Amino acid sequence: MKFLVIAMVVAIITLCSALFISNQITKKEAGNEKMKEISTYISEGAMAFLKKEYKYLGIFITVVAIAIVIFLHINTAISFVLGAIFSMTAGYAGMKVGVKANVRTAEGARKGKNEALSIAFSGGAVMGLSVVGLGLLGLSFLAIIFNFNTEYITGFGLGASSIALFARVGGGIYTKAADVGADLVGKVEVGIPEDDPRNPAVIADNVGDNVGDIAGMGADLFESYVGSIISALTLGATVGSILGKNTLVFPIILASVGIISSIIGIFVVKNLKKGDPQKTLNLGMYISVLLMAIFSLILSYYTLGSIKPFYSVFVGILVGVIIGKVTEVYTSDSFKPVKSIAEKSQTGAATNIIEGIAVGMKSSVIPIILIAVGILLSYFMIGGANNKNVGLYGIALSAVGMLATSGIIISVDAYGPIADNAGGIAEMSKLPHNVREITDKLDSVGNTTAAVGKGFAIGSAALTALALFASYAQAVNLDSINLLNPLTLVGLLIGCMIPFLFAALTMQAVGKAAMQMVEEVRRQFKEKKGIMEGKTKPDYARCVEISTESALKEMLLPGILAIIIPLVVGLILGSEALAGTLAGALGTGVLVAMFMSNSGGAWDNAKKYIEGGEYGGKGSDAHKAAVVGDTVGDPFKDTSGPSMNILIKLMTIVSLVFATIIANYGGILFK
């Protein structure tokens, strides 16, 4: 119990730190009246979207909670509602501060790169600390009141995963519909710069950075964070007699020291004399990771009486860092893959897209090998050869280790869209050219850090989903999966198909919304005479409305399917068929997620590389081709790709929560 109290204290201190940093940001100068006006448009649009989205989600939460009370237990329903509310709170808090930080980052860029980086990173830090603080607070609180009953606590993960999927998909559709519409008409057809105030979709585009890349991303990583801890708790309950009585509390204590490590890393970045932004941010992450490794070694020995659990944790930490570095190589314009896409842009959009797809596919090879090696090492180094459950617990601890420093990972990730918004505000406010140069440099680094964050989330998704999958197998009494059983094979094929269906639905959703946006922007340029001369103000509100309506409408089907399909497969075909479905979705989902996220990030930075002066710079044929590639990559990296890791975990945790019903009533067609 004392460990749980300590964890709650750490969580409260973390949330207080987030509040402290938020207040520091608020005290910064918000710029001139024009900057404040634009920031108000962005803030109002973002809050209007969240308000409508949360109304939809409120209905969903109520319906699912009632179903859980009827078919399972009221305590599971309480956990579910708490997980959903905490997830929404994390996203809201991060976005609220993000819209404050963006205008202040633009103003800070007038004083220099260091000031702008400090403010943007501080805004991201509020998001990061809110996510881990709320996640740890919720789990430690439920562990106390339910006495570590994982059957109830898994409801918290279900709530977090459900909201994360809707938030990521809805926010992703919103931001990419606006982005695609603004780019295709503004940059390609009309030939005006990005974030030009004459573009009717420019406010919607900047709103989208907040609702998709901050609020959606926050809910996404909140789900990843709590999911990894829940998987370790669930498996820890089965190995207490072998590893000691503290196997249940160990993941929560690991998360606590991970937060402490993150806070130290955050304050190092905030107070360091800054040079290269990428190196500064990387240094903060490496310091946090090193501290986490040291703390976990000490904790492993003193709480479980052995350093073997530390090996599994360390494997997760190491694999996460290397995956992040590999992702950086494939998405940063400092390395060959992105430069090759830029080079191919000289011969048109087709060769740009071909190269981008190839780069994304190749980028999945090394991370998959790393995850495979990580699974084997974390399984066997803790003692999996002697006891299967101990090995599976090691895999779960590896996922916790990978995500324990989520506080700073999210801080670095969320900094990117804040810098992007700052650039938009600088452009619309007609600030000096050197201000936009600073924000563009920070934004380019932000694209890479966002891709690294996605790499962490996807890598941990594989480990977490595997651990939750093992928990599901135990709950329905499956010792193995027989692929010669036609029901299992059918389930496997269905599972392999789901990520492709999900990607198709989310891509088409962005396409539909983007078409509406393109038509509206074209209409305004045609009908509103004087926009190009700056004499007539575009109708920004209409574009915001289009993105909002499209996102809320199109997010429902993909989100509901992720919940319904596992239940339908389990009830109709049986628990073993569902196991095959989960395995298939895990296998293809991780690959599709990496491919899409990294392709999108590489396309974006290839465009920015050309905009920096290569191959003719802005306005050249190569630049136009790169804009098309980037437009294709937008839903890849910010809608479909990052949603995939939530999909595979949501399917797994739905199966785990409803495992009792599936075990008792599943396979109704074949009984």
XYZ file of C-alpha atoms in Angstrom:
671
model
C 0.000 0.000 0.000
C 2.819 2.429 0.804
C 4.143 2.104 -2.755
C 0.744 3.074 -4.139
C 0.570 6.109 -1.871
C 4.038 7.136 -3.073
C 2.851 6.714 -6.681
C -0.169 8.943 -6.036
C 2.064 11.591 -4.471
C 4.369 11.471 -7.520
C 1.319 11.829 -9.786
C 0.040 14.856 -7.870
C 3.497 16.493 -7.919
C 3.621 15.857 -11.676
C 0.267 17.560 -12.243
C 1.376 20.483 -10.062
C 4.545 20.768 -12.184
C 2.360 20.908 -15.310
C 0.292 23.678 -13.729
C 3.459 25.573 -12.765
C 4.853 25.407 -16.323
C 1.452 26.422 -17.706
C 1.432 29.523 -15.529
C 4.958 30.367 -16.718
C 3.763 30.221 -20.330
C 0.742 32.434 -19.585
C 3.035 35.142 -18.204
C 4.959 35.359 -21.498
C 4.167 38.195 -23.916
C 1.506 37.208 -26.484
C 2.583 39.657 -29.199
C 0.742 42.409 -31.003
C -3.018 42.780 -31.493
C -3.004 41.005 -34.862
C -1.228 37.989 -33.352
C -3.700 37.897 -30.460
C -6.629 38.105 -32.874
C -5.376 35.152 -34.932
C -4.622 33.155 -31.794
C -8.187 33.786 -30.609
C -9.586 32.420 -33.909
C -7.479 29.263 -33.481
C -8.410 28.841 -29.815
C -12.135 29.294 -30.431
C -12.100 26.851 -33.350
C -10.211 24.228 -31.353
C -12.465 24.536 -28.311
C -15.616 24.415 -30.448
C -14.426 21.154 -32.014
C -13.543 19.570 -28.673
C -16.873 20.601 -27.185
C -18.788 18.888 -30.002
C -16.516 15.854 -30.027
C -16.868 15.366 -26.280
C -20.674 15.501 -26.601
C -20.515 12.576 -29.032
C -18.079 10.732 -26.784
C -20.264 11.381 -23.733
C -23.086 9.429 -25.381
C -20.679 6.628 -26.301
C -19.273 6.445 -22.753
C -22.768 6.252 -21.254
C -23.921 3.459 -23.586
C -20.792 1.343 -23.097
C -20.790 1.880 -19.317
C -24.390 0.652 -19.099
C -23.489 -2.412 -21.200
C -20.545 -3.184 -18.901
C -22.781 -2.909 -15.808
C -25.311 -5.301 -17.370
C -22.894 -7.912 -18.721
C -19.872 -7.576 -16.418
C -19.610 -5.562 -13.179
C -20.251 -2.034 -11.982
C -16.631 -1.726 -10.779
C -15.386 -2.370 -14.323
C -17.797 0.303 -15.523
C -16.433 2.770 -12.953
C -12.901 2.093 -14.177
C -14.035 2.489 -17.787
C -15.670 5.869 -17.148
C -12.647 7.073 -15.164
C -10.251 6.024 -17.945
C -12.353 7.822 -20.551
C -12.636 11.025 -18.487
C -8.920 11.096 -17.659
C -8.055 10.563 -21.333
C -10.273 13.461 -22.413
C -8.884 15.623 -19.610
C -5.300 14.964 -20.703
C -6.119 15.934 -24.288
C -8.044 19.032 -23.229
C -5.330 20.264 -20.870
C -2.590 19.827 -23.446
C -4.549 21.566 -26.184
C -5.636 24.442 -23.930
C -2.006 25.212 -23.124
C -0.931 24.528 -26.717
C -3.079 27.343 -28.089
C -1.598 29.649 -25.456
C 1.951 28.594 -26.285
C 1.746 28.940 -30.072
C 1.312 32.731 -30.183
C 3.885 33.180 -27.431
C 6.334 30.995 -29.387
C 5.869 33.279 -32.398
C 6.527 36.305 -30.205
C 9.506 34.512 -28.617
C 10.975 33.901 -32.091
C 11.268 37.689 -32.456
C 13.800 37.508 -29.603
C 15.611 34.485 -31.007
C 15.563 30.725 -31.512
C 16.311 29.849 -27.874
C 13.328 31.747 -26.512
C 10.990 30.233 -29.117
C 12.257 26.700 -28.443
C 11.869 27.173 -24.683
C 8.240 28.289 -24.944
C 7.236 25.648 -27.512
C 8.874 22.893 -25.476
C 7.216 24.162 -22.285
C 3.841 23.889 -24.000
C 4.651 20.309 -24.966
C 5.833 19.580 -21.419
C 2.417 20.483 -20.015
C 0.900 17.892 -22.348
C 3.499 15.282 -21.398
C 3.213 15.782 -17.655
C -0.594 15.872 -17.795
C -0.713 12.529 -19.609
C 1.611 10.625 -17.289
C 0.350 12.355 -14.142
C -3.298 11.517 -14.846
C -2.421 7.994 -15.989
C -0.456 7.168 -12.845
C -3.014 8.854 -10.584
C -5.898 6.897 -12.082
C -4.187 3.501 -11.971
C -2.782 3.860 -8.454
C -6.176 5.072 -7.182
C -7.992 2.086 -8.745
C -5.337 -0.321 -7.451
C -6.047 0.941 -3.929
C -9.858 0.889 -4.020
C -10.101 -2.418 -5.931
C -7.151 -4.077 -4.158
C -5.337 -4.843 -7.432
C -8.329 -6.686 -8.931
C -7.189 -6.549 -12.558
C -10.584 -7.689 -13.830
C -11.903 -4.288 -12.774
C -8.789 -2.225 -13.525
C -8.722 -3.315 -17.194
C -11.834 -1.165 -17.629
C -9.592 1.889 -17.186
C -7.557 0.786 -20.200
C -10.725 0.169 -22.224
C -11.932 3.707 -21.482
C -8.560 5.211 -22.376
C -8.237 3.183 -25.599
C -11.776 3.943 -26.774
C -11.386 7.688 -26.335
C -7.891 7.606 -27.834
C -9.124 5.999 -31.037
C -11.976 8.461 -31.530
C -9.776 11.426 -30.578
C -6.907 10.368 -32.856
C -9.169 9.548 -35.811
C -11.464 12.563 -35.355
C -8.604 14.981 -34.766
C -6.614 13.422 -37.607
C -9.470 13.797 -40.085
C -9.983 17.405 -39.006
C -6.370 18.487 -39.307
C -5.624 16.692 -42.557
C -8.830 17.795 -44.321
C -7.872 21.403 -43.593
C -4.188 20.856 -44.396
C -4.852 19.117 -47.714
C -7.417 21.718 -48.764
C -5.132 24.606 -47.845
C -2.120 23.077 -49.632
C -3.766 21.920 -52.868
C -5.564 25.171 -53.575
C -3.316 27.682 -51.814
C 0.156 26.375 -52.662
C -0.369 24.395 -55.875
C -3.255 26.116 -57.673
C -3.012 29.736 -56.511
C 0.679 29.804 -55.636
C 0.540 31.631 -52.306
C 2.765 30.691 -49.352
C 1.781 28.265 -46.626
C -0.221 29.987 -43.863
C -0.974 32.984 -46.065
C -3.896 34.883 -44.443
C -5.584 35.089 -47.849
C -6.146 31.309 -47.791
C -9.659 30.623 -46.387
C -8.531 27.258 -44.916
C -5.534 28.652 -43.028
C -7.278 29.023 -39.650
C -8.825 25.551 -39.932
C -5.355 24.198 -40.736
C -3.886 25.770 -37.597
C -6.859 24.624 -35.487
C -6.203 21.126 -36.815
C -2.651 21.140 -35.474
C -4.145 21.518 -32.006
C -7.085 19.099 -32.148
C -5.185 16.413 -34.062
C -1.498 16.700 -33.250
C -1.915 17.810 -29.615
C -5.291 16.710 -28.192
C -5.468 13.561 -30.359
C -1.831 12.688 -29.784
C -2.243 13.245 -26.029
C -5.158 10.815 -25.832
C -3.166 8.369 -27.993
C -0.105 8.306 -25.748
C -2.242 8.344 -22.591
C -3.733 5.098 -23.850
C -0.312 3.654 -24.705
C 1.050 4.594 -21.296
C -1.754 3.118 -19.179
C -2.100 0.114 -21.482
C 1.510 -0.923 -20.893
C 1.084 -0.689 -17.109
C -2.225 -2.598 -17.152
C -0.707 -5.429 -19.202
C 2.100 -5.752 -16.620
C -0.411 -5.655 -13.733
C -2.531 -8.370 -15.341
C 0.409 -10.714 -15.872
C 2.007 -9.768 -12.552
C -0.973 -11.318 -10.794
C 0.071 -14.742 -12.156
C 3.748 -14.742 -11.124
C 3.687 -13.424 -7.557
C 4.477 -16.857 -6.134
C 7.631 -17.034 -8.271
C 9.017 -13.487 -8.329
C 7.682 -12.230 -4.994
C 4.728 -10.332 -3.576
C 5.651 -7.018 -5.240
C 5.073 -8.136 -8.859
C 1.787 -6.212 -8.940
C 3.125 -2.953 -7.565
C 6.423 -3.070 -9.467
C 5.022 -1.682 -12.780
C 3.414 1.247 -10.953
C 6.653 2.072 -9.125
C 8.526 1.809 -12.443
C 6.096 4.322 -13.935
C 6.681 6.620 -10.943
C 10.458 6.716 -11.355
C 9.951 7.125 -15.093
C 7.981 10.289 -14.393
C 10.689 11.581 -12.046
C 13.296 10.880 -14.756
C 11.132 12.732 -17.304
C 10.706 15.782 -15.068
C 14.484 16.017 -14.623
C 14.987 15.741 -18.394
C 12.314 18.391 -19.038
C 13.912 20.896 -16.699
C 17.340 20.207 -18.239
C 15.970 21.110 -21.682
C 14.155 24.182 -20.346
C 17.227 25.577 -18.597
C 20.008 24.462 -20.924
C 21.848 27.011 -23.053
C 20.487 25.869 -26.384
C 22.284 25.299 -29.667
C 20.901 22.860 -32.241
C 17.220 22.239 -31.251
C 17.384 18.580 -32.272
C 20.473 17.951 -30.126
C 18.971 19.827 -27.171
C 15.759 17.802 -27.261
C 17.662 14.547 -27.762
C 19.889 15.348 -24.775
C 16.861 15.766 -22.525
C 15.483 12.424 -23.696
C 18.803 10.621 -23.230
C 19.211 11.999 -19.700
C 15.718 10.778 -18.803
C 16.375 7.351 -20.311
C 19.709 6.986 -18.469
C 18.128 7.941 -15.139
C 15.261 5.529 -15.792
C 17.724 2.689 -16.379
C 19.570 3.426 -13.120
C 16.365 3.747 -11.071
C 14.859 0.561 -12.517
C 18.000 -1.420 -11.650
C 17.784 -0.276 -8.022
C 14.032 -0.909 -7.847
C 14.316 -4.345 -9.394
C 16.770 -5.453 -6.724
C 15.011 -3.894 -3.731
C 11.384 -4.686 -4.590
C 11.704 -8.095 -6.317
C 15.028 -9.242 -4.858
C 16.590 -9.840 -8.265
C 17.985 -7.817 -11.154
C 16.461 -10.156 -13.750
C 13.297 -7.995 -14.079
C 15.615 -5.051 -14.720
C 16.988 -6.843 -17.775
C 13.512 -6.907 -19.324
C 12.888 -3.258 -18.449
C 16.260 -2.249 -19.868
C 15.603 -4.151 -23.096
C 12.414 -2.115 -23.538
C 14.232 1.149 -22.839
C 17.031 0.278 -25.270
C 14.728 -0.939 -28.047
C 12.625 2.224 -27.694
C 15.670 4.480 -28.030
C 16.997 2.603 -31.060
C 13.575 2.566 -32.767
C 13.424 6.314 -32.172
C 16.834 6.770 -33.779
C 15.916 4.578 -36.763
C 12.720 6.591 -37.195
C 14.766 9.789 -37.124
C 17.049 8.448 -39.869
C 14.076 7.712 -42.125
C 12.182 10.970 -41.456
C 14.806 13.695 -40.898
C 16.106 15.773 -43.805
C 19.609 15.308 -42.395
C 19.719 11.740 -43.747
C 19.650 10.030 -47.130
C 16.050 8.637 -47.228
C 14.390 12.073 -47.081
C 16.983 13.583 -49.414
C 16.263 10.802 -51.927
C 12.560 11.716 -51.938
C 13.465 15.359 -52.525
C 15.778 14.342 -55.366
C 13.043 12.269 -57.035
C 10.726 15.296 -56.877
C 12.698 16.802 -59.774
C 10.955 14.398 -62.157
C 7.444 14.942 -60.835
C 4.911 13.933 -58.199
C 4.769 10.297 -59.348
C 8.441 9.579 -58.672
C 8.203 11.492 -55.384
C 5.319 9.273 -54.261
C 6.986 6.058 -55.436
C 10.141 6.876 -53.479
C 8.147 7.921 -50.402
C 6.240 4.637 -50.342
C 9.487 2.687 -50.745
C 11.169 4.627 -47.922
C 8.185 3.977 -45.621
C 8.191 0.257 -46.380
C 11.935 -0.056 -45.805
C 11.620 1.891 -42.553
C 9.593 -0.939 -41.009
C 12.308 -3.587 -41.397
C 14.778 -2.633 -38.655
C 12.110 -1.714 -36.037
C 10.347 -5.068 -36.534
C 13.643 -6.912 -36.090
C 14.346 -4.824 -32.979
C 10.904 -5.584 -31.547
C 11.426 -9.293 -32.264
C 14.821 -9.254 -30.538
C 13.311 -7.263 -27.666
C 10.529 -9.828 -27.211
C 12.990 -12.721 -27.102
C 15.454 -11.008 -24.758
C 12.816 -9.701 -22.331
C 11.139 -13.127 -22.287
C 14.220 -15.259 -21.677
C 16.378 -12.918 -19.557
C 13.787 -12.797 -16.776
C 13.399 -16.581 -16.764
C 10.838 -17.399 -19.467
C 12.599 -20.657 -20.323
C 11.620 -22.015 -16.899
C 8.164 -20.472 -16.652
C 6.079 -19.133 -19.542
C 4.125 -16.674 -17.400
C 7.321 -15.162 -16.006
C 8.577 -14.638 -19.553
C 5.335 -12.943 -20.580
C 5.583 -10.709 -17.517
C 9.057 -9.771 -18.753
C 7.610 -8.714 -22.114
C 5.052 -6.541 -20.309
C 7.805 -4.947 -18.207
C 9.697 -4.257 -21.422
C 6.712 -2.252 -22.697
C 6.544 -0.343 -19.402
C 10.254 0.416 -19.687
C 9.819 1.687 -23.224
C 7.016 4.065 -22.195
C 8.104 4.938 -18.648
C 9.708 8.163 -19.884
C 6.574 9.133 -21.828
C 6.555 12.450 -19.968
C 9.486 13.794 -21.971
C 8.691 11.784 -25.120
C 5.292 13.494 -25.321
C 6.837 16.856 -24.436
C 9.181 16.589 -27.403
C 6.348 15.331 -29.634
C 3.813 18.035 -28.701
C 6.406 20.777 -29.135
C 6.245 20.228 -32.918
C 2.640 21.317 -33.631
C 3.114 24.323 -31.321
C 6.108 25.419 -33.412
C 4.089 24.768 -36.582
C 1.238 26.964 -35.298
C 3.736 29.655 -34.328
C 4.944 29.735 -37.930
C 1.379 30.127 -39.162
C 0.742 33.015 -36.786
C 4.017 34.661 -37.838
C 3.024 34.383 -41.515
C -0.512 35.697 -41.000
C 0.694 38.543 -38.795
C 3.343 39.533 -41.345
C 6.188 39.327 -38.822
C 9.767 39.796 -40.084
C 11.131 37.049 -42.364
C 13.724 35.916 -39.805
C 10.892 35.003 -37.392
C 9.417 32.598 -39.924
C 12.865 31.138 -40.590
C 13.200 30.314 -36.875
C 9.720 28.774 -36.605
C 10.285 26.764 -39.817
C 13.514 25.334 -38.388
C 11.734 24.404 -35.159
C 8.830 22.940 -37.155
C 11.177 20.792 -39.262
C 12.746 19.408 -36.090
C 9.206 18.940 -34.757
C 8.282 16.736 -37.730
C 11.166 14.449 -36.850
C 10.443 14.428 -33.107
C 6.774 13.684 -33.854
C 7.826 10.737 -36.004
C 10.118 9.525 -33.197
C 7.197 9.784 -30.750
C 5.050 7.724 -33.100
C 7.875 5.177 -33.332
C 7.888 4.825 -29.540
C 4.105 4.453 -29.492
C 4.056 1.842 -32.267
C 6.930 -0.180 -30.802
C 5.343 -0.212 -27.363
C 1.984 -1.096 -28.948
C 3.468 -4.338 -30.251
C 4.857 -5.295 -26.840
C 1.760 -4.154 -24.919
C -0.678 -5.849 -27.293
C 1.336 -9.071 -27.046
C 1.218 -8.933 -23.236
C -2.540 -8.185 -23.245
C -2.974 -10.971 -25.793
C -1.286 -13.365 -23.366
C -3.632 -12.168 -20.605
C -6.622 -12.810 -22.880
C -5.346 -16.330 -23.640
C -5.103 -17.045 -19.903
C -8.580 -15.643 -19.278
C -10.175 -17.971 -21.871
C -7.910 -20.941 -20.960
C -5.927 -21.106 -24.207
C -2.480 -22.682 -23.896
C -1.749 -22.510 -27.637
C -3.261 -21.483 -30.961
C -3.715 -24.205 -33.587
C -3.355 -22.687 -37.050
C -4.514 -25.977 -38.583
C -7.902 -25.317 -36.994
C -9.938 -23.662 -39.791
C -11.723 -21.381 -37.296
C -8.387 -20.044 -36.038
C -7.101 -19.626 -39.581
C -10.243 -17.708 -40.579
C -9.790 -15.516 -37.497
C -6.153 -14.879 -38.442
C -7.126 -13.783 -41.955
C -9.838 -11.481 -40.609
C -7.312 -9.975 -38.205
C -4.772 -9.398 -40.996
C -7.479 -7.627 -42.993
C -8.685 -5.240 -40.251
C -5.730 -2.767 -40.311
C -6.118 -2.435 -44.089
C -9.863 -1.828 -43.767
C -9.232 0.667 -40.988
C -6.567 2.485 -43.009
C -8.879 2.604 -46.028
C -11.779 4.030 -44.022
C -9.678 6.719 -42.376
C -7.917 7.650 -45.640
C -11.249 7.921 -47.439
C -12.634 9.992 -44.581
C -9.794 12.481 -45.014
C -10.325 12.409 -48.779
C -14.044 13.192 -48.491
C -13.478 16.005 -46.025
C -10.581 17.376 -48.092
C -12.745 17.459 -51.238
C -15.290 19.596 -49.432
C -12.510 21.855 -48.199
C -10.927 22.204 -51.650
C -14.306 23.072 -53.204
C -15.007 25.667 -50.496
C -11.584 27.309 -50.840
C -11.939 27.406 -54.632
C -15.444 28.907 -54.267
C -14.202 31.673 -52.019
C -11.301 32.571 -54.307
C -13.733 32.679 -57.230
C -16.708 34.452 -55.654
C -15.087 36.736 -53.070
C -13.413 39.332 -55.219
C -10.502 41.065 -53.582
C -9.168 38.154 -51.472
C -5.917 37.987 -53.446
C -5.418 41.733 -53.101
C -6.054 41.569 -49.361
C -9.136 43.782 -49.659
C -11.676 41.073 -48.738
C -11.407 38.899 -45.634
C -11.890 35.165 -46.314
C -14.644 33.256 -44.504
C -12.435 31.298 -42.101
C -15.399 30.137 -39.992
C -16.959 28.162 -42.856
C -13.780 26.142 -43.361
C -13.561 25.451 -39.628
C -17.176 24.277 -39.736
C -16.527 21.927 -42.669
C -13.583 20.280 -40.912
C -15.537 19.931 -37.663
C -18.619 18.368 -39.233
C -16.622 16.010 -41.445
C -14.344 14.828 -38.644
C -17.181 14.064 -36.233
C -19.221 12.275 -38.884
C -16.399 10.199 -40.347
C -14.736 9.136 -37.074
C -17.696 7.045 -35.900
C -17.505 4.009 -38.218
C -13.768 3.206 -37.785
C -14.028 3.662 -34.009
C -17.109 1.479 -33.596
C -15.728 -1.278 -35.863
C -12.622 -1.603 -33.680
C -14.855 -2.417 -30.721
C -17.515 -4.497 -32.480
C -15.353 -6.801 -34.637
C -13.566 -8.631 -31.758
C -16.880 -9.209 -29.987
C -18.584 -10.485 -33.137
C -15.699 -12.819 -34.030
C -15.472 -14.134 -30.459
C -19.193 -14.728 -30.035
C -19.736 -16.289 -33.471
C -16.488 -18.182 -34.119
C -15.188 -18.697 -30.576
C -12.310 -17.728 -28.336
C -9.572 -19.439 -30.374
C -10.733 -17.756 -33.592
C -10.630 -14.437 -31.770
C -7.066 -15.227 -30.663
C -6.194 -15.679 -34.344
C -7.868 -12.353 -35.151
C -5.832 -10.543 -32.500
C -2.598 -12.143 -33.742
C -3.337 -11.175 -37.343
C -4.226 -7.590 -36.458
C -1.076 -7.270 -34.356
C 1.167 -8.543 -37.148
C -0.134 -6.401 -39.987
C -1.147 -3.443 -37.800
C 2.365 -2.744 -36.529
C 3.820 -2.918 -40.043
C 1.134 -0.722 -41.600
C 1.492 1.800 -38.763
C 5.256 2.110 -39.245
C 5.022 2.281 -43.013
C 2.345 4.982 -43.052
C 3.742 7.120 -40.215
C 7.287 7.125 -41.558
C 6.300 7.677 -45.203
C 4.233 10.682 -44.173
C 7.002 12.165 -42.034
C 9.568 11.642 -44.802
C 7.352 13.282 -47.452
C 6.775 16.285 -45.195
C 10.457 16.864 -44.499
C 11.382 16.284 -48.158
C 9.085 19.201 -48.983
C 10.704 21.333 -46.272
C 14.161 20.332 -47.524
C 13.287 21.725 -50.955
C 11.745 24.820 -49.390
C 15.120 25.396 -47.753
C 16.578 26.112 -51.211
C 17.394 22.703 -52.702
C 16.356 21.787 -56.286
C 15.005 25.238 -57.038
C 13.358 26.006 -53.695
C 9.822 27.297 -53.228
C 7.741 27.617 -56.372
C 9.901 25.250 -58.446
C 8.527 22.180 -60.230
C 10.292 19.995 -57.668
C 8.562 21.909 -54.885
C 5.133 21.446 -56.496
C 5.787 17.700 -56.772
C 6.925 17.584 -53.150
C 3.748 19.383 -52.033
C 1.671 16.672 -53.729
C 3.708 13.967 -51.991
C 3.342 15.741 -48.668
C -0.410 15.990 -49.249
C -0.618 12.224 -49.779
C 1.500 11.761 -46.675
C -0.652 13.980 -44.469
C -3.331 11.352 -43.673
C -0.618 8.674 -43.657
C 1.293 10.229 -40.750
C -1.403 12.044 -38.804
C -4.588 9.982 -39.239
C -4.287 6.376 -40.399
C -0.742 5.509 -39.262
C -0.803 6.649 -35.638
C -4.379 5.359 -35.181
C -3.220 1.845 -36.028
C -1.342 1.239 -32.782
C -4.467 2.248 -30.830
C -6.541 -0.113 -32.978
C -4.522 -3.221 -32.148
C -4.492 -2.463 -28.414
C -8.173 -1.532 -28.312
C -9.123 -4.804 -29.994
C -6.985 -6.720 -27.504
C -8.272 -4.958 -24.410
C -11.903 -5.287 -25.560
C -11.258 -9.032 -25.877
C -9.670 -9.131 -22.415
C -12.435 -7.149 -20.693
C -15.151 -9.338 -22.234
C -13.103 -12.574 -22.013
C -15.509 -14.202 -19.526
C -18.484 -13.736 -21.838
C -16.520 -14.939 -24.884
C -15.264 -18.014 -22.987
C -18.761 -18.928 -21.765
C -20.883 -18.021 -24.786
C -18.459 -17.771 -27.721
C -18.594 -19.923 -30.865
C -22.391 -20.104 -30.978
C -22.358 -21.312 -34.619
C -20.074 -24.248 -33.883
C -21.298 -25.618 -30.563
